C-alpha cells in the first residue's frame, strides 16, 4: 500500500481543483489582493457559519490571538490563564502583549483545560482565560464561563483546531468573548499559506480588532491608533470561500473515521473521549500508549505517519520556562504517551483498515 501521510493536502487539492483554480485565476486577473470582495464575503460567510454577529479575516491564527488579547484590554503585567498542553502560539500571544501566561493543567479525559485548576490559578492580576479546543474537542465551556463571570474575566476561545465543532448545540467560537481560528493549510479549514480569523458577538471588540489588523485606520489616510498589518489576503479568502461549504461534510467524515478507530483499535490505545454534550471536529485522532516512541517508529517503517501534539509542554520549553510555576502532572504524563494518527476526510476505507491492522499488530507482538 502507498504511504499514508499524517495530512494529505495533495488529495484535498485534487478533489477541489475544479473549484479552486478558477477563483485563483480570477484574483490574479482582477489584481484584487488586499481587502477585496472575497475578504468581505468570507467574513460574512464565516460569521454565519459560526453563528456569530461578526467575523474578521486575520493574517494568521497567531496574530488573531495577539490582536484579540490586545482588544480585550489585557496589558503589561496582567495574567492570562491558559493550558500548557497546546501549540506555542496560544501563550506567545500573551507574551506579545507583555502579559504573563499562567499555565494550568488539563483534564485527563478530554486533554482540555481543567476548570477546577483554572479557578485555583486566579489572582487579583488575572484578566483573561484562553481555552483551547484541542484536537477539535470543545473545552468545558459552561464551567469556564461560570468562573469567568464570577471573577469578571474575559474568555478567549482558541478554536484553531475546532472549526465547526459544537458544544451543547452551539458552535465553538460563539461562546466566549472572542474566538481565534487558524486557516493554516492542514487545519480543518485551511488556505494556501498562513491565514486566520476571529469571531465575536461583541461589536466593540469586533471594531477594535478590525482597526488593529489594518494599521488603526478609520479611513485610507486617517489612523486613530497604533495598529498592525495583519490582514487576511484576498486570495486566501477566495480559497476559503470555496472550501467553507465542504467543511461540515469533512467534519462528518472525520467523525465517522474516528468512530471506526474507536470501535476497532485495541482498547490499550485509550481512544479519545468526546464529552456527551459536544461534537468534536477531530482535527487529529489522538491515542495513548506507554510504548509510544516504538509504536511510531514501527508505523513509520510500515508507511504510516503519526504526529505528536505536543511532545514537550510549553512550561517545559526553553522559551516559556520563566513562566513555569510548578508541575502540571496530567500534562506531563500524557505528553509522553500521546500520538495522533491520520483522520482526514480523504482517507479511504482500505487505508483506515490498514492503519487499524498495523497498530493492533504492533502491540500484539
Ligand atoms: C495552529 C494553531 C495556532 C496558530 O495558528 P497559525 O495560523 O499557525 O498562526 C494557535 N493555536 C492552536 C491550538 C493551533 O493549533
Short mmCIF file of C-alpha atoms in Angstrom, two decimals, residues 86 139 199 218 223 238 293 334 346 360 363:
data_model
loop_
_atom_site.label_atom_id
_atom_site.label_comp_id
_atom_site.label_asym_id
_atom_site.label_seq_id
_atom_site.Cartn_x
_atom_site.Cartn_y
_atom_site.Cartn_z
CA UNK A 86 -1.19 23.42 23.40
CA UNK A 139 -13.50 22.53 26.23
CA UNK A 199 -15.41 35.64 15.64
CA UNK A 218 -10.59 54.79 10.30
CA UNK A 223 -5.00 56.49 11.72
CA UNK A 238 -11.27 33.41 -2.09
CA UNK A 293 8.00 6.02 20.55
CA UNK A 334 0.18 12.35 28.80
CA UNK A 346 -9.79 11.98 2.18
CA UNK A 360 -3.21 -3.65 16.53
CA UNK A 363 1.05 -4.15 20.16
#
